[in-house]
């Protein structure tokens, strides 16, 4: 009886365990993996959906196992909680875009969430037969202006990137800039301006063209390879026939250009200009920028007349084919000491043909009257077209500097000499000698009184004379107008006429003059105000008198 009871209890317990296991399996959550089709092409992008019928976090799924066979997009996640007829239901769903890495049979592995597993999916990846060719989508055209250079000489590389597809469908575009093979230091490549975007029609198709110019400069002799522009991207391509989306990889390798750099010829110093074409001209301008008319003395020299204080400008224009701006020469001219020079910063302009033009202005201020020669300029360069040395020259200028009214020495005013009288000896003089002596005494007394009165007034009134006042006023007007050449001349004459050689104000005035010249002739980079110079001129005018003129020698009586 006891044995029967134990057997009945054991059977009851086993039935209860089986029932609990069945109930647990019946209420377990499910996980499904779903694709639209398991037949795809290599370029095709398809969607994988994972559905779990419970609400969980977004990071409950790890997609890393897919990376072995597929390119992955950014997954999206959504969860929901619903109540229908009093019953509660929830779900979580992930969607991710995939693209096969290779052809053949690929497997989407099973995924697991909280003990629930999805079924693996076998994918068949076929080759694409209806995709457009790469050249039908994007094309690069490159052109190098010359394949032989000398050190410091440049060639122009023109690249045209032609987009025949919709630019909005490009993903991850990557440009490979032109460079020398293996980054050789024998060549340097720099961009010239910004890329130009235009819309053109080629073979009846509207395309977008990006044109960019590069300057390829030779640094040292040798044989090199220049890699032109390269490009890579991914194009999103939609098929109207199948309704699918495909990703087309675009990889355009750079075009290779062989380049020879010849050795520099012997006999050239630092002033080395290699070019097939060079043009050097000059103009003489007045202070207002007007072209001056020079008188030709001979074929190598011209003549010009100016006045002390006047300024003229020697404008030099140099155009060189195939030379970068930083390789242009400097014009250093030794002018006579009577002429002060201020050289402005060179201005560079890129012409329509890609070459550069340099303009240099040398402002020359006449300081001292006389006859001078502004020297000629000889520019030595190497003609790469004919492989020979050439010298281009600019003519000298004979300059006559005439004095003006301020620079001319003041004339010495000599008072008229007293009239001379013959002395006649008379023995019978009568009263006339006494009357003559009386009138002479009165005349001398009057003259003495006038001289003392005049000198007394000069001592009591040490204010500026009218001539000095006019000169100071002229200087201040020139400073207000920022007429640098006239300011330099007037202040030089004005200081020479004053007893102020040891005044500390002179150094301050010279400093202000240098700051003014840097501001006017230095391209406008510096900041300068004329207020301080005006203040210093007024202070010096009050503190220091004019030099006393040497008294003239009166004719002896």
XYZ file of C-alpha atoms in Angstrom:
557
model
C 0.000 0.000 0.000
C 2.807 2.361 0.814
C 4.647 1.451 -2.374
C 1.586 2.247 -4.437
C 1.275 5.690 -2.854
C 4.929 6.557 -3.633
C 4.572 5.514 -7.243
C 1.404 7.622 -7.623
C 3.144 10.672 -6.106
C 6.165 10.299 -8.441
C 3.951 10.107 -11.535
C 2.047 13.162 -10.398
C 5.258 15.165 -9.968
C 6.548 14.168 -13.424
C 3.255 15.223 -14.997
C 3.447 18.590 -13.193
C 7.015 19.229 -14.450
C 6.046 18.416 -18.040
C 3.068 20.725 -17.807
C 5.242 23.594 -16.514
C 7.761 23.078 -19.340
C 5.027 23.132 -21.966
C 3.530 26.298 -20.431
C 6.989 28.025 -20.471
C 7.580 27.183 -24.135
C 4.109 28.320 -25.082
C 4.673 31.802 -23.608
C 8.356 32.359 -24.766
C 8.990 35.523 -26.972
C 9.802 35.042 -30.671
C 12.567 36.589 -32.819
C 12.283 36.733 -36.634
C 14.806 37.748 -39.318
C 13.217 38.870 -42.606
C 14.515 40.015 -46.053
C 12.513 40.925 -49.144
C 14.414 38.473 -51.333
C 17.329 36.129 -50.855
C 18.442 36.679 -54.481
C 20.458 39.946 -54.839
C 23.262 41.421 -56.939
C 26.593 42.598 -55.588
C 25.797 46.306 -56.032
C 22.271 45.980 -54.659
C 21.319 47.369 -51.276
C 18.692 45.351 -49.395
C 17.014 45.666 -45.994
C 17.245 43.191 -43.143
C 14.474 43.372 -40.513
C 14.693 41.801 -37.051
C 11.387 41.597 -35.084
C 11.088 40.643 -31.411
C 7.655 40.431 -29.777
C 8.763 42.009 -26.521
C 9.908 45.528 -25.699
C 13.698 45.673 -25.225
C 16.495 48.229 -25.584
C 18.043 49.166 -28.954
C 21.416 47.640 -28.038
C 19.899 44.208 -27.474
C 21.117 43.237 -30.970
C 24.825 43.154 -31.954
C 25.273 43.505 -35.738
C 29.065 42.921 -35.801
C 28.710 39.307 -37.084
C 27.393 40.771 -40.380
C 30.610 42.691 -41.115
C 32.410 39.619 -42.415
C 30.241 39.353 -45.564
C 28.323 42.640 -45.860
C 28.729 46.410 -45.875
C 26.494 47.822 -43.138
C 24.401 50.943 -43.031
C 23.220 52.729 -39.895
C 20.583 50.596 -38.119
C 17.253 52.097 -37.067
C 15.172 50.935 -34.071
C 11.527 51.257 -33.020
C 9.462 49.731 -30.194
C 5.729 49.758 -29.431
C 3.314 48.846 -26.622
C -0.380 48.187 -27.465
C -3.561 47.302 -25.549
C -6.315 45.635 -27.595
C -9.526 44.381 -25.928
C -7.791 44.491 -22.610
C -4.855 42.462 -23.840
C -1.336 43.825 -23.745
C 1.132 43.317 -26.612
C 4.569 44.788 -27.370
C 7.273 44.520 -30.030
C 10.768 45.744 -30.944
C 12.056 46.091 -34.530
C 15.451 46.799 -36.107
C 16.084 47.704 -39.770
C 19.549 47.798 -41.329
C 20.748 48.246 -44.937
C 23.175 45.612 -46.248
C 25.332 45.241 -49.389
C 27.231 42.087 -50.244
C 31.006 42.213 -50.328
C 31.439 39.301 -52.739
C 29.615 37.013 -55.147
C 28.233 33.576 -54.318
C 26.466 32.134 -51.258
C 26.525 34.303 -48.172
C 24.814 33.643 -44.842
C 23.024 36.064 -42.561
C 23.725 34.458 -39.182
C 21.169 33.778 -36.443
C 20.621 36.461 -33.781
C 19.713 35.911 -30.128
C 17.671 37.933 -27.619
C 16.915 36.647 -24.104
C 17.213 33.038 -25.157
C 15.212 33.446 -28.392
C 16.993 32.820 -31.720
C 16.236 33.857 -35.281
C 16.705 31.535 -38.223
C 19.837 32.072 -40.406
C 19.201 33.220 -43.987
C 21.117 31.953 -47.009
C 21.691 34.747 -49.593
C 22.611 34.195 -53.256
C 24.674 37.103 -54.652
C 24.861 37.408 -58.450
C 26.925 39.697 -60.703
C 25.386 42.935 -61.983
C 24.751 43.058 -65.726
C 22.834 46.300 -66.184
C 24.991 48.789 -64.239
C 26.326 51.888 -66.052
C 30.054 52.081 -66.692
C 32.247 54.323 -64.526
C 33.085 56.631 -67.458
C 29.360 57.148 -68.003
C 29.106 58.595 -64.499
C 32.337 60.523 -63.739
C 35.353 61.412 -65.873
C 38.648 63.276 -65.270
C 40.581 65.124 -67.972
C 44.111 66.396 -67.189
C 46.591 68.412 -69.241
C 50.195 69.435 -68.435
C 51.494 72.527 -70.273
C 55.086 71.251 -70.690
C 57.031 68.098 -69.923
C 60.547 69.628 -69.728
C 61.542 72.197 -67.107
C 64.546 73.892 -65.546
C 64.951 74.445 -61.773
C 62.564 77.214 -60.574
C 60.524 76.934 -63.785
C 56.842 76.002 -63.558
C 54.327 74.132 -65.687
C 50.566 74.449 -65.415
C 48.447 71.365 -64.747
C 44.789 71.818 -65.705
C 42.275 69.260 -64.395
C 38.584 68.912 -65.327
C 36.351 66.708 -63.159
C 33.181 65.978 -65.178
C 30.075 64.690 -63.349
C 27.581 63.074 -65.703
C 25.419 61.730 -62.868
C 23.303 63.578 -60.314
C 25.642 65.153 -57.746
C 23.047 64.650 -55.026
C 23.462 60.854 -55.357
C 27.190 60.913 -54.565
C 28.292 59.633 -51.161
C 31.673 59.981 -49.452
C 33.473 61.863 -52.267
C 37.254 61.868 -51.893
C 39.678 63.929 -53.988
C 43.308 62.856 -54.413
C 45.381 66.001 -54.968
C 48.123 66.023 -57.631
C 51.568 65.238 -56.297
C 54.960 63.928 -57.363
C 55.321 60.159 -57.247
C 56.607 59.050 -53.824
C 56.304 62.699 -52.724
C 59.635 63.514 -54.346
C 61.104 66.851 -53.149
C 62.203 67.615 -56.707
C 58.715 68.890 -57.597
C 56.236 71.076 -55.728
C 52.533 71.377 -56.599
C 50.331 74.293 -55.485
C 46.717 75.190 -56.229
C 46.038 78.293 -58.299
C 42.886 79.917 -56.993
C 39.600 78.127 -56.343
C 37.976 75.471 -58.507
C 35.507 76.826 -61.075
C 32.141 75.072 -61.350
C 30.249 75.317 -64.638
C 27.383 73.531 -66.357
C 28.105 72.350 -69.909
C 26.579 70.148 -72.578
C 28.828 67.286 -73.832
C 27.479 64.967 -76.533
C 23.998 66.210 -75.835
C 24.218 65.465 -72.090
C 24.163 68.217 -69.466
C 27.106 67.750 -67.110
C 28.712 69.574 -64.183
C 32.393 70.462 -64.633
C 34.866 71.411 -61.889
C 38.041 72.942 -63.334
C 41.114 73.444 -61.168
C 44.593 74.709 -62.071
C 47.802 73.660 -60.349
C 51.303 75.107 -60.629
C 54.012 72.440 -60.838
C 57.426 73.944 -59.979
C 60.764 72.182 -60.470
C 63.096 72.318 -57.477
C 66.079 70.292 -58.693
C 67.251 68.433 -61.775
C 66.125 64.856 -62.401
C 63.401 62.661 -63.918
C 60.035 62.590 -62.130
C 56.478 61.309 -62.439
C 53.599 63.657 -61.698
C 50.322 62.064 -60.580
C 47.340 64.140 -61.614
C 43.959 64.422 -59.861
C 42.292 61.237 -58.554
C 38.743 60.712 -57.314
C 36.687 58.115 -55.434
C 33.065 58.046 -54.268
C 29.952 55.904 -54.080
C 26.959 56.598 -56.337
C 23.428 55.693 -55.277
C 21.785 54.219 -58.391
C 18.077 53.454 -58.543
C 16.607 50.986 -61.049
C 13.127 51.856 -62.326
C 12.707 48.305 -63.675
C 13.305 46.435 -60.439
C 12.645 49.246 -57.964
C 15.861 48.384 -56.129
C 18.668 50.689 -54.995
C 22.267 49.927 -55.897
C 25.559 51.434 -54.730
C 28.105 51.852 -57.508
C 31.737 52.365 -56.381
C 33.703 54.974 -58.362
C 37.503 54.886 -58.326
C 39.425 56.997 -60.853
C 43.187 56.547 -60.551
C 45.409 59.615 -61.130
C 46.942 59.981 -64.574
C 50.759 59.809 -64.590
C 52.832 62.438 -66.452
C 56.605 61.971 -66.954
C 58.564 65.169 -66.280
C 62.230 65.968 -66.977
C 64.033 68.740 -65.092
C 67.254 69.819 -66.812
C 70.311 70.977 -64.910
C 70.880 74.694 -64.411
C 73.510 76.094 -66.851
C 76.830 77.288 -65.496
C 77.481 80.993 -64.956
C 74.238 82.050 -63.290
C 74.027 83.411 -59.769
C 70.975 83.877 -57.588
C 69.238 85.942 -60.284
C 68.134 82.885 -62.265
C 65.059 83.270 -64.500
C 64.238 80.288 -66.756
C 61.394 81.039 -69.196
C 60.569 80.799 -72.899
C 59.151 84.344 -72.890
C 59.859 87.500 -70.866
C 58.647 91.091 -71.241
C 60.038 94.052 -69.246
C 58.777 97.644 -69.614
C 58.980 100.899 -67.679
C 57.028 104.162 -67.363
C 57.850 107.476 -65.683
C 54.917 108.990 -63.771
C 54.390 112.270 -61.956
C 52.976 112.631 -58.425
C 49.406 112.355 -59.770
C 50.097 109.170 -61.724
C 50.227 110.832 -65.131
C 52.770 109.599 -67.672
C 55.681 112.027 -68.037
C 56.960 113.032 -71.444
C 60.691 112.489 -71.684
C 63.033 113.956 -74.287
C 65.211 111.334 -76.012
C 68.922 112.132 -76.009
C 69.857 108.882 -77.776
C 68.479 105.369 -78.099
C 69.735 104.396 -74.644
C 68.962 107.537 -72.681
C 66.191 110.106 -72.170
C 66.059 113.447 -70.396
C 63.617 114.937 -67.893
C 63.484 118.165 -65.869
C 61.968 118.441 -62.377
C 62.143 120.818 -59.409
C 63.538 120.180 -55.940
C 60.782 118.557 -53.852
C 59.049 117.006 -56.842
C 58.484 113.266 -56.959
C 58.500 110.949 -59.952
C 57.666 107.256 -60.068
C 59.517 104.625 -62.032
C 56.939 101.929 -62.774
C 58.458 98.589 -63.784
C 56.279 95.850 -65.304
C 57.622 92.321 -65.703
C 55.690 89.471 -67.355
C 57.275 86.008 -67.269
C 55.875 82.812 -68.747
C 55.964 79.775 -66.486
C 57.352 81.454 -63.351
C 55.637 81.493 -59.952
C 55.326 84.900 -58.192
C 57.746 83.907 -55.425
C 60.402 83.202 -58.083
C 60.275 86.697 -59.623
C 63.476 88.784 -59.299
C 63.891 91.882 -57.144
C 64.812 95.221 -58.700
C 67.514 96.864 -56.562
C 68.683 100.096 -58.203
C 71.388 102.370 -56.770
C 70.151 105.908 -57.322
C 72.205 109.088 -56.675
C 72.315 110.315 -53.068
C 70.473 113.497 -54.084
C 67.392 111.368 -54.810
C 65.450 109.628 -52.060
C 63.818 106.329 -53.009
C 60.709 104.574 -51.641
C 59.898 101.210 -53.224
C 56.308 100.006 -52.976
C 55.445 96.329 -52.529
C 55.316 94.370 -55.789
C 51.813 93.717 -57.109
C 51.131 90.405 -58.865
C 48.381 89.768 -61.400
C 47.502 86.459 -63.028
C 46.690 86.880 -66.703
C 44.107 84.973 -68.724
C 46.774 82.602 -70.075
C 47.823 81.623 -66.537
C 51.084 83.605 -66.518
C 51.882 86.209 -63.872
C 52.684 89.912 -64.211
C 54.615 91.831 -61.553
C 54.333 95.619 -61.182
C 56.872 97.520 -59.042
C 56.718 101.261 -58.332
C 59.812 103.124 -57.167
C 58.964 106.609 -55.890
C 61.898 108.996 -56.360
C 62.003 112.375 -54.566
C 64.331 115.111 -55.782
C 66.327 116.448 -52.814
C 69.091 118.568 -54.352
C 69.429 120.528 -57.543
C 71.890 119.434 -60.211
C 72.412 117.015 -63.128
C 71.975 113.315 -62.368
C 71.538 109.992 -64.191
C 68.950 107.432 -63.100
C 70.715 104.216 -64.122
C 69.492 101.690 -66.650
C 68.310 98.209 -65.628
C 69.750 95.029 -67.180
C 67.833 91.801 -66.520
C 69.605 88.554 -67.384
C 67.470 85.441 -68.033
C 67.654 82.004 -69.637
C 65.551 81.405 -72.751
C 64.359 77.798 -72.322
C 63.006 77.692 -75.890
C 66.390 78.371 -77.488
C 68.600 77.290 -74.541
C 70.637 80.504 -74.460
C 71.252 83.486 -72.187
C 69.391 86.736 -72.964
C 69.707 90.236 -71.464
C 66.729 92.600 -71.492
C 67.505 96.261 -70.716
C 65.606 99.384 -69.691
C 67.018 102.778 -70.655
C 68.580 105.202 -68.192
C 67.170 108.692 -67.595
C 69.130 111.969 -67.402
C 67.441 114.017 -64.693
C 67.861 117.755 -64.313
C 66.750 118.963 -60.851
C 66.154 122.693 -60.764
C 65.951 124.709 -57.518
C 62.676 126.184 -56.355
C 61.983 129.328 -54.384
C 62.256 127.522 -51.035
C 65.477 125.659 -51.774
C 67.285 128.614 -53.364
C 69.673 130.489 -51.098
C 68.190 133.752 -49.842
C 69.518 136.766 -51.650
C 71.706 139.160 -49.634
C 70.251 142.649 -49.657
C 73.033 145.259 -49.745
C 71.980 148.723 -48.644
C 72.875 151.456 -51.100
C 76.273 153.040 -50.466
C 76.398 156.600 -49.239
C 77.085 159.198 -51.902
C 80.673 160.312 -52.201
C 81.614 164.005 -52.393
C 84.730 165.687 -53.520
C 86.512 167.581 -50.796
C 87.314 171.129 -51.838
C 89.680 173.117 -49.642
C 88.564 176.708 -49.265
C 90.475 179.211 -47.326
C 87.543 181.641 -46.947
C 84.734 179.171 -45.655
C 82.414 181.674 -44.049
C 79.366 180.255 -42.022
C 78.600 177.326 -44.342
C 80.899 174.818 -42.632
C 79.087 175.405 -39.342
C 75.676 174.955 -40.893
C 76.826 171.737 -42.616
C 78.203 170.357 -39.334
C 74.908 171.163 -37.582
C 72.842 169.342 -40.187
C 75.207 166.350 -40.102
C 74.926 166.165 -36.302
C 71.132 166.209 -36.495
C 71.157 163.507 -39.214
C 73.426 161.191 -37.157
C 71.284 161.724 -34.029
C 68.114 160.814 -35.921
C 69.716 157.723 -37.446
C 70.945 156.508 -34.034
C 67.501 156.937 -32.503
C 65.880 154.943 -35.349
C 68.346 152.042 -35.030
C 67.901 151.785 -31.242
C 64.123 151.871 -31.561
C 64.151 149.143 -34.246
C 66.386 146.820 -32.232
C 64.295 147.362 -29.107
C 61.118 146.302 -30.883
C 62.794 143.133 -32.208
C 63.853 142.151 -28.669
C 60.381 142.789 -27.230
C 58.566 140.774 -29.989
C 60.202 137.370 -30.529
C 57.219 136.059 -32.540
C 57.597 134.378 -35.965
C 58.494 136.564 -38.891
C 56.080 136.656 -41.794
C 58.408 134.525 -43.984
C 58.873 131.962 -41.217
C 55.140 131.889 -40.488
C 54.364 131.298 -44.163
C 56.852 128.392 -44.366
C 55.442 126.714 -41.237
C 51.908 127.134 -42.531
C 52.908 125.613 -45.893
C 54.374 122.592 -44.094
C 51.195 122.065 -42.063
C 49.050 122.251 -45.199
C 51.267 119.660 -46.925
C 50.959 117.359 -43.870
C 47.180 117.667 -43.950
C 47.201 116.632 -47.617
C 49.743 113.813 -46.961
C 51.896 115.090 -49.831
C 54.953 113.071 -48.818
C 57.492 114.435 -51.331
C 56.625 118.059 -50.532
C 56.611 117.364 -46.783
C 60.092 115.848 -46.955
C 61.502 118.783 -48.889
C 59.823 121.565 -46.892
C 60.772 120.118 -43.515
C 64.383 119.633 -44.674
C 64.667 123.294 -45.723
C 62.776 124.461 -42.628
C 65.079 122.587 -40.219
C 68.187 123.863 -42.008
C 67.050 127.450 -41.393
C 66.503 126.970 -37.649
C 68.831 126.790 -34.662
C 67.572 123.339 -33.627
C 70.279 120.864 -34.563
C 70.464 119.487 -30.993
C 66.739 119.534 -30.257
C 65.288 116.124 -29.168
C 62.218 116.945 -31.228
C 64.174 116.407 -34.470
C 64.513 112.636 -33.865
C 60.806 112.409 -33.135
C 60.004 114.296 -36.353
C 62.258 111.950 -38.367
C 60.531 108.938 -36.807
C 57.140 110.313 -37.813
C 58.395 110.961 -41.356
C 59.516 107.315 -41.663
C 56.135 106.136 -40.371
C 54.410 108.401 -42.895
C 56.496 107.030 -45.789
C 55.838 103.422 -44.746
C 52.135 104.175 -44.664
C 52.010 105.958 -48.034
C 54.546 103.909 -50.003
C 54.321 100.600 -48.175
C 51.022 99.441 -49.676
C 48.770 100.741 -46.880
C 49.596 97.925 -44.389
C 50.684 100.314 -41.611
C 48.501 102.758 -39.689
C 49.597 106.389 -39.388
C 47.978 109.632 -38.242
C 49.304 113.106 -39.100
C 48.254 114.563 -35.734
C 51.551 113.756 -33.981
C 53.683 115.236 -36.783
C 51.650 118.473 -36.767
C 52.056 118.705 -32.997
C 55.849 118.235 -33.203
C 56.221 120.885 -35.947
C 54.288 123.440 -33.885
C 56.344 122.684 -30.758
C 59.647 123.081 -32.588
C 58.488 126.322 -34.213
C 57.795 127.826 -30.761
C 60.949 126.561 -29.057
C 63.653 127.314 -31.653
C 64.275 130.579 -33.525
C 65.435 131.115 -37.075
C 69.170 131.349 -37.728
C 70.507 134.889 -37.753
C 71.726 136.007 -41.130
C 75.278 137.309 -41.350
C 75.262 141.131 -41.553
C 76.318 142.465 -44.899
C 79.504 144.440 -45.247
C 78.619 148.106 -45.775
C 80.798 150.093 -47.995
C 83.300 151.954 -45.959
C 82.888 155.700 -45.889
